[in-house]
PDB file of C-alpha atoms and ligand atoms in Angstrom:
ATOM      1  CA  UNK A   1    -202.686 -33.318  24.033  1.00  0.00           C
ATOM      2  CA  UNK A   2    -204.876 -35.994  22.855  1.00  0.00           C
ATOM      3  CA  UNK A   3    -205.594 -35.858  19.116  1.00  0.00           C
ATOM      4  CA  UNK A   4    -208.854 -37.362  17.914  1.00  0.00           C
ATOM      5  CA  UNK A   5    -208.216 -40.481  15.501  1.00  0.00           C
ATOM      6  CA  UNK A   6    -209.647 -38.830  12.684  1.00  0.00           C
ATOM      7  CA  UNK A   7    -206.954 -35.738  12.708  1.00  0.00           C
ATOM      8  CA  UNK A   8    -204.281 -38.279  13.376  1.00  0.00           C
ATOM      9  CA  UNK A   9    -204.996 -39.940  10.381  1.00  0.00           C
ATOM     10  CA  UNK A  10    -205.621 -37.006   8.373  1.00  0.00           C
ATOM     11  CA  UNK A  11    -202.170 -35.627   9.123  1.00  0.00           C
ATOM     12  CA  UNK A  12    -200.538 -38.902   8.401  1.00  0.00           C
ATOM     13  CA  UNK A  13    -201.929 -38.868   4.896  1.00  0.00           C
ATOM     14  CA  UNK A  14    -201.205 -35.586   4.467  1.00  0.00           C
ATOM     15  CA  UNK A  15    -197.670 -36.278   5.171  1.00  0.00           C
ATOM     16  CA  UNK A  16    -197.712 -38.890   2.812  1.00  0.00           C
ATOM     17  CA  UNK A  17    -199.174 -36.957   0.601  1.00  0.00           C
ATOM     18  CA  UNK A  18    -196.493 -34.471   0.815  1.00  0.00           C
ATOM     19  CA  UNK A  19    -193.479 -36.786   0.296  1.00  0.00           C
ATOM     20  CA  UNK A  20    -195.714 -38.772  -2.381  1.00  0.00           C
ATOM     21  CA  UNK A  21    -195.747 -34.842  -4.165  1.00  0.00           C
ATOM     22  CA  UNK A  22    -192.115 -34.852  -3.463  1.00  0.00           C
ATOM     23  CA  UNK A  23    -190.888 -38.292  -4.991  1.00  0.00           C
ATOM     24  CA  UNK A  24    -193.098 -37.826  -7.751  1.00  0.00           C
ATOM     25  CA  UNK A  25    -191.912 -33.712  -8.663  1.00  0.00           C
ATOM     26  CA  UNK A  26    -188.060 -35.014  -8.897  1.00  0.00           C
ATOM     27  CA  UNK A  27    -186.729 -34.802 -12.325  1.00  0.00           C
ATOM     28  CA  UNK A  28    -186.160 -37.852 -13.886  1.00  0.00           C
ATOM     29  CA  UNK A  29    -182.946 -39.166 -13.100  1.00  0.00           C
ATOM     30  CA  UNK A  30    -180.043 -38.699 -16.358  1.00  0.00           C
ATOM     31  CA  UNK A  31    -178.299 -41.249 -15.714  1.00  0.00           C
ATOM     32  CA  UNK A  32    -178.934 -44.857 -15.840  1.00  0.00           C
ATOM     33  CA  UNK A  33    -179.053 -46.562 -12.159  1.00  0.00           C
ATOM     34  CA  UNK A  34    -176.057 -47.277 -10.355  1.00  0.00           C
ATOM     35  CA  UNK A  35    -174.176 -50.320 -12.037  1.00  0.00           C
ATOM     36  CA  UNK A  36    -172.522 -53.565  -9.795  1.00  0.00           C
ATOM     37  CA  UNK A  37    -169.154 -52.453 -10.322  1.00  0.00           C
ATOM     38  CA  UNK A  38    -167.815 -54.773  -7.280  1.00  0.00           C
ATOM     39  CA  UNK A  39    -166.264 -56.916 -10.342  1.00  0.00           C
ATOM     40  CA  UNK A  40    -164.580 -53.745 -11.602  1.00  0.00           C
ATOM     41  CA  UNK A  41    -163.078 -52.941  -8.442  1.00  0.00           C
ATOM     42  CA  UNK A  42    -162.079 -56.343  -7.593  1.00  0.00           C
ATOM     43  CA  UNK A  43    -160.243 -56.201 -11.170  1.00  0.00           C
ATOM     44  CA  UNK A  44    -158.375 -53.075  -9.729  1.00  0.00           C
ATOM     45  CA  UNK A  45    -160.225 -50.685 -11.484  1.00  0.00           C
ATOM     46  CA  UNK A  46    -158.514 -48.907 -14.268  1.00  0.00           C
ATOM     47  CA  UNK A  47    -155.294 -50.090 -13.418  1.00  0.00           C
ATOM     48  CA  UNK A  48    -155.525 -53.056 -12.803  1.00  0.00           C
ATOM     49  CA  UNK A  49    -158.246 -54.195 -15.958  1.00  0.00           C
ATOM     50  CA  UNK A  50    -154.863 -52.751 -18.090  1.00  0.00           C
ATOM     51  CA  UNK A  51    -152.718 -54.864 -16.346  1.00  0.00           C
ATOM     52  CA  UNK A  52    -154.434 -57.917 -17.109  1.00  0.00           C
ATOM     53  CA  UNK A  53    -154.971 -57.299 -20.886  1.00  0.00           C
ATOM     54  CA  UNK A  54    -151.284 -56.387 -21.430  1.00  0.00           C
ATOM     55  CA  UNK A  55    -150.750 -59.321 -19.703  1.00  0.00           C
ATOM     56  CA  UNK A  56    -153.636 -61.296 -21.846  1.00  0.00           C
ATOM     57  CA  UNK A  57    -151.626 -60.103 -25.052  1.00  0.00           C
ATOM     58  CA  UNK A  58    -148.233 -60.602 -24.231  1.00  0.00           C
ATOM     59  CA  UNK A  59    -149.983 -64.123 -23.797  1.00  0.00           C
ATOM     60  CA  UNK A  60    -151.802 -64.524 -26.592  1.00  0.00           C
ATOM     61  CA  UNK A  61    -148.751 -62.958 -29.296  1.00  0.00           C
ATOM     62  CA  UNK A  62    -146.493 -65.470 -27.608  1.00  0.00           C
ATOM     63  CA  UNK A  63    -148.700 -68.472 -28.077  1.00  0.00           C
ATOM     64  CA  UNK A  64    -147.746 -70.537 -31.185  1.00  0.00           C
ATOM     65  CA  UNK A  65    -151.061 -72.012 -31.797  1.00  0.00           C
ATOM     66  CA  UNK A  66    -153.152 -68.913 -32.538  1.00  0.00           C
ATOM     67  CA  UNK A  67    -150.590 -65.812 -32.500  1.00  0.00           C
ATOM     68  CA  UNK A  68    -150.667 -65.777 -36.332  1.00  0.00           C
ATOM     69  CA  UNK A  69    -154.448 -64.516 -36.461  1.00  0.00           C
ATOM     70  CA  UNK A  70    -153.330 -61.449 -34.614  1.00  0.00           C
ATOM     71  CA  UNK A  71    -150.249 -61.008 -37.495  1.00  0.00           C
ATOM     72  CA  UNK A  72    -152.791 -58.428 -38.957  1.00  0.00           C
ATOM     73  CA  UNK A  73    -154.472 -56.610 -36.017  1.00  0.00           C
ATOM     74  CA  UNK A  74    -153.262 -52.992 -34.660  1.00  0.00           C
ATOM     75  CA  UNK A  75    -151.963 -54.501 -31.280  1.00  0.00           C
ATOM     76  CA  UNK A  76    -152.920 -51.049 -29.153  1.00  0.00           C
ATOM     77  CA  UNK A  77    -156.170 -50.671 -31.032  1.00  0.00           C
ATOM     78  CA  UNK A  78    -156.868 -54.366 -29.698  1.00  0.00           C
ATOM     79  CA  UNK A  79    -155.361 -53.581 -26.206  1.00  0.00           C
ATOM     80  CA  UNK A  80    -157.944 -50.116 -26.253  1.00  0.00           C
ATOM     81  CA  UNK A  81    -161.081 -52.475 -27.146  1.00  0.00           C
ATOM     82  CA  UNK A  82    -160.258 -55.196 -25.368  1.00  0.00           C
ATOM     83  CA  UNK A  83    -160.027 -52.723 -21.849  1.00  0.00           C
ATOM     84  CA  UNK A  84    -162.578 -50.942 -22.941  1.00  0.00           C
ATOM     85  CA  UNK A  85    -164.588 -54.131 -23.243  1.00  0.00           C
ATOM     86  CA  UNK A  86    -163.475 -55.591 -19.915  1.00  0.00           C
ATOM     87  CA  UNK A  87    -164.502 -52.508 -17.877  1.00  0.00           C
ATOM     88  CA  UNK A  88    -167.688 -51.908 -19.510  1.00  0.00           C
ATOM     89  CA  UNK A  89    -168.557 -56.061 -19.037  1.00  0.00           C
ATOM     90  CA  UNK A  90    -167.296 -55.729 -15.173  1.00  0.00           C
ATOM     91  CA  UNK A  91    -169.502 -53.198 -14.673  1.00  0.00           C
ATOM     92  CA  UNK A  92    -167.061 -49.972 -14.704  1.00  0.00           C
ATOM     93  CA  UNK A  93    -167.289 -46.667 -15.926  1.00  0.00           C
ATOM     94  CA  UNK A  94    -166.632 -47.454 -19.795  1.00  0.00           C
ATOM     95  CA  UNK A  95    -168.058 -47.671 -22.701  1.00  0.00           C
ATOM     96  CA  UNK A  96    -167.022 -50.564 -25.768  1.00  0.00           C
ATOM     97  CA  UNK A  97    -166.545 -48.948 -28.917  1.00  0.00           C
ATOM     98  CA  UNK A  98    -165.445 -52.149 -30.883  1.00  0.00           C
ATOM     99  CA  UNK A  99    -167.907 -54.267 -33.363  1.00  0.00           C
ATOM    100  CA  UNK A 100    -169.472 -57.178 -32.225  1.00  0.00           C
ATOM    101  CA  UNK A 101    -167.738 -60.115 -31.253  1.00  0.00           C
ATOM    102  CA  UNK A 102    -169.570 -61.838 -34.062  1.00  0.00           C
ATOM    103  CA  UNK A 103    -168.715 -59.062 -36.598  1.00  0.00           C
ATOM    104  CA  UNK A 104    -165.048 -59.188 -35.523  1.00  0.00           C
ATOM    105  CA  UNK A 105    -164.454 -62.766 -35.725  1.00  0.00           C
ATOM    106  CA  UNK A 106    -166.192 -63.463 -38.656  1.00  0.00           C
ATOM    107  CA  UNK A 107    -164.193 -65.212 -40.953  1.00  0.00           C
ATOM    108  CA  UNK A 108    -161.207 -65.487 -38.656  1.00  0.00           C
ATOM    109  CA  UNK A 109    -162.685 -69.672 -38.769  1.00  0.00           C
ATOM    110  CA  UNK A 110    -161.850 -69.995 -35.030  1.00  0.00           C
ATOM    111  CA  UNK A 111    -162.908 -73.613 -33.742  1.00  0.00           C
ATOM    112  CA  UNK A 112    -162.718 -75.109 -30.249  1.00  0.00           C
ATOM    113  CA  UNK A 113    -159.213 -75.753 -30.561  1.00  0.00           C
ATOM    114  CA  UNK A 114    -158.476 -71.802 -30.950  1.00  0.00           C
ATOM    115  CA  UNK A 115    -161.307 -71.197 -28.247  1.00  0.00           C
ATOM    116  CA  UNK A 116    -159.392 -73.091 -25.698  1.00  0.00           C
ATOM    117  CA  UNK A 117    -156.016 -72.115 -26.386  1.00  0.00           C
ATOM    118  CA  UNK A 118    -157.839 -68.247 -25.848  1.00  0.00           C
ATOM    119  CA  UNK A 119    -159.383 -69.181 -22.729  1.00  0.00           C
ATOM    120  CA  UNK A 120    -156.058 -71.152 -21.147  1.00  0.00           C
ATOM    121  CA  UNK A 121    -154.136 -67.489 -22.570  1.00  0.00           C
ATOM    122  CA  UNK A 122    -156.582 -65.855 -20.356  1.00  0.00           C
ATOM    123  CA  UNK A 123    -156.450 -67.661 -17.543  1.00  0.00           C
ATOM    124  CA  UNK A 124    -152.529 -67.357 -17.332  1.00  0.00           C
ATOM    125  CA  UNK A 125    -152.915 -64.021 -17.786  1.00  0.00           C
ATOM    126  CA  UNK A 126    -155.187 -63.662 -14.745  1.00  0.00           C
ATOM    127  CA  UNK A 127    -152.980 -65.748 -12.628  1.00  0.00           C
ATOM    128  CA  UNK A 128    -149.886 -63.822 -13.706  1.00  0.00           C
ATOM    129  CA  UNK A 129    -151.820 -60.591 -12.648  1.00  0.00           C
ATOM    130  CA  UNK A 130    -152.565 -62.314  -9.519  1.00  0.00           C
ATOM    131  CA  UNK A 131    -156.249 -62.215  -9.397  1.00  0.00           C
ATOM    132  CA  UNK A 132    -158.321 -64.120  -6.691  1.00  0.00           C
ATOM    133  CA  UNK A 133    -160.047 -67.435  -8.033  1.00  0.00           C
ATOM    134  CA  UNK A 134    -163.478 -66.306  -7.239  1.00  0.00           C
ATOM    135  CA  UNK A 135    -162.418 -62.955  -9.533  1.00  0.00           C
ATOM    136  CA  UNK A 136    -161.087 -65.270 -12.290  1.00  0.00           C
ATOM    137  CA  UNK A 137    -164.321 -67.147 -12.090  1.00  0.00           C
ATOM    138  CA  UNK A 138    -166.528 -63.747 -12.239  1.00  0.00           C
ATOM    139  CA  UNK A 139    -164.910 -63.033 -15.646  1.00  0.00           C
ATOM    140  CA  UNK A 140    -165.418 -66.799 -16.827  1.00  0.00           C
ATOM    141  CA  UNK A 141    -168.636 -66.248 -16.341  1.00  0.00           C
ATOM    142  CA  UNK A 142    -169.093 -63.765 -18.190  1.00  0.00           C
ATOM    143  CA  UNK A 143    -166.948 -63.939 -21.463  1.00  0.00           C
ATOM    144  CA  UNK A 144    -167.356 -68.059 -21.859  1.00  0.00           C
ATOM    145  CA  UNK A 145    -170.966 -67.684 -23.244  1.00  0.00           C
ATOM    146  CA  UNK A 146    -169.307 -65.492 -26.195  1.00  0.00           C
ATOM    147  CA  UNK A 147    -168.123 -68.077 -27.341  1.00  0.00           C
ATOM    148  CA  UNK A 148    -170.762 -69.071 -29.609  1.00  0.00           C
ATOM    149  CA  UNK A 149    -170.316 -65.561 -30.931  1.00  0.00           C
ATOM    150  CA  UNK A 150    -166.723 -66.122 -31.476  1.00  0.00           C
ATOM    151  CA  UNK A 151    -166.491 -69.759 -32.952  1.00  0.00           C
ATOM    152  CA  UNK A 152    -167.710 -71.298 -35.955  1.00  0.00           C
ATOM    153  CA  UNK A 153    -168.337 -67.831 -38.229  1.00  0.00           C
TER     154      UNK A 153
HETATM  155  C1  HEM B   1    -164.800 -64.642 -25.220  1.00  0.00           C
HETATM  156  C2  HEM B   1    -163.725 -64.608 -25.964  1.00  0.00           C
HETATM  157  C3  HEM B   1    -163.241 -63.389 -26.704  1.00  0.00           C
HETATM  158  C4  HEM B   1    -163.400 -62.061 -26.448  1.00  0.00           C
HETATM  159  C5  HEM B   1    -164.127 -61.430 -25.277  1.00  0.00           C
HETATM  160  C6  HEM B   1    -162.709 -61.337 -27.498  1.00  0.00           C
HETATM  161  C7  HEM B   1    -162.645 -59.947 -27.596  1.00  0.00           C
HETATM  162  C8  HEM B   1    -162.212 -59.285 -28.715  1.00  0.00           C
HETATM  163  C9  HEM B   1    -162.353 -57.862 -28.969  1.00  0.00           C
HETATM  164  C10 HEM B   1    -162.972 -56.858 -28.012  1.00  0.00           C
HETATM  165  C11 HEM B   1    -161.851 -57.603 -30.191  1.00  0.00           C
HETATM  166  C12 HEM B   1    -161.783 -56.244 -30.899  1.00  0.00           C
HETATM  167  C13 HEM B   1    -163.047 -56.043 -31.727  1.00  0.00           C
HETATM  168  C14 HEM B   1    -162.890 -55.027 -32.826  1.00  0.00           C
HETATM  169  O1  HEM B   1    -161.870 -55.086 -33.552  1.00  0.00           O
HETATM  170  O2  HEM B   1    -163.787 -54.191 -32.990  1.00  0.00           O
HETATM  171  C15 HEM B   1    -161.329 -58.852 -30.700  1.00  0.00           C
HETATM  172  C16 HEM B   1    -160.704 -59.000 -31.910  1.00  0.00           C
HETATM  173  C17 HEM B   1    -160.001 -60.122 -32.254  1.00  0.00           C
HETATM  174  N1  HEM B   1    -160.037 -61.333 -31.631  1.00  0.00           N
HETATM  175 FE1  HEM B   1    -161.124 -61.773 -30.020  1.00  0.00          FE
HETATM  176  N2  HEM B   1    -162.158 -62.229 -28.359  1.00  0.00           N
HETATM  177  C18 HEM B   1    -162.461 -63.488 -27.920  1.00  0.00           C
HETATM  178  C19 HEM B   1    -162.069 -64.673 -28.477  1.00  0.00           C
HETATM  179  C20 HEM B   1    -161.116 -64.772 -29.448  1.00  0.00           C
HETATM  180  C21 HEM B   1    -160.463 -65.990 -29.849  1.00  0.00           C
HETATM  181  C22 HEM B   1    -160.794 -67.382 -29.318  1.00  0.00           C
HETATM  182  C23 HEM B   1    -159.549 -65.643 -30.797  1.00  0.00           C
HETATM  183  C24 HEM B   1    -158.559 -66.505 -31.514  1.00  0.00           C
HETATM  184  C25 HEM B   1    -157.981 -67.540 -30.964  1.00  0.00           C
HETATM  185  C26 HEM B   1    -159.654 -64.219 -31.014  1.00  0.00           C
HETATM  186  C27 HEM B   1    -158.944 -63.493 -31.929  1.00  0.00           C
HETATM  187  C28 HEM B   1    -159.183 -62.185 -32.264  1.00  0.00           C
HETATM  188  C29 HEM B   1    -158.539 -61.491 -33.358  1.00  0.00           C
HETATM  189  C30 HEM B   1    -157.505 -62.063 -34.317  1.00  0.00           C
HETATM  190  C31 HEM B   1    -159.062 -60.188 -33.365  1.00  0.00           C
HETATM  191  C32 HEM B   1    -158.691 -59.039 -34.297  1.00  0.00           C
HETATM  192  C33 HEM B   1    -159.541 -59.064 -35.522  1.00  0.00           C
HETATM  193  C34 HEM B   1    -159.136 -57.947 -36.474  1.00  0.00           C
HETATM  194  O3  HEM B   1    -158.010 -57.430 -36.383  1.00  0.00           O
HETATM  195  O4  HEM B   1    -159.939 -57.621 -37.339  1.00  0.00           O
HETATM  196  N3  HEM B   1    -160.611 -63.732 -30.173  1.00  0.00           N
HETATM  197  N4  HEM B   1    -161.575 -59.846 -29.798  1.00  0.00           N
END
């Protein structure tokens, strides 16, 4: 059947009226939008971000050059921040309870030197975990511009 143009192009905006009505009656969604959480994954999810900071701390207590600034801290208070940290910054389900990396290394007087000895503690600790480079650099990435936060307070 041949439709005039006119009633063909009625019903199309009608339809689009219809879903416009549709989209624009759905409650607004709770929840933030759907996070990148390909970093998380490629961590190994839950798991596998607690392997790596056990494996960060047994590191960084067993390094000689900076293990004395953790001779006050609540080790599994530090582990629970610290994971909580690394899953929220990868983009998983968690939320970081801890201060601010400025608050909590404020008068700590970490300098370069302690920076790098952190950062070579991390890395270790990635490679003993067995993480992929590209991973390793993903989480560079991401925690090396703290460092201003971190140093110098
Ligand atoms: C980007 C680098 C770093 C990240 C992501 C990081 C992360 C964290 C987190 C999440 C906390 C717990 C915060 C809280 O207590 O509320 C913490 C505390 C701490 N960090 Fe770092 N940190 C970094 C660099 C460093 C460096 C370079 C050092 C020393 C070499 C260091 C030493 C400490 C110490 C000693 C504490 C415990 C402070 C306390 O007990 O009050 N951190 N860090």
């Amino acid at each position: 059947m041949h439709i005039p143009l006119p009633r063909k192009l009625a019903a199309s905006l009608l339809l689009a009226c219809l879903s416009c009505t549709a989209i624009a009656q759905q409650p607004a969604p709770e929840t933030a939008p759907a996070r990148d959480d390909s970093l998380y994954r490629a961590l190994g999810a839950e798991e596998g971000v607690a392997r790596l900071v056990e494996a960060l701390l047994l590191r960084l207590y067993a390094d000689a050059r900076i293990a004395f600034l953790f001779a006050e801290t609540d080790r599994a208070n530090l582990a629970r921040l610290i994971r909580e940290q690394f899953c929220h910054e990868a983009g998983g389900p968690c939320t970081y309870s801890g201060r601010t990396m400025l608050e909590s290394h404020s008068g700590l007087g970490l300098k370069q030197k302690e920076f790098d000895a952190f950062v070579e503690d991390f890395i270790n600790a990635m490679e003993d975990v067995k993480l992929p480079y590209r991973t390793q650099n993903r989480m560079l990435r991401i925690f090396a511009p703290m460092r201003a936060e971190v140093i110098g307070q």
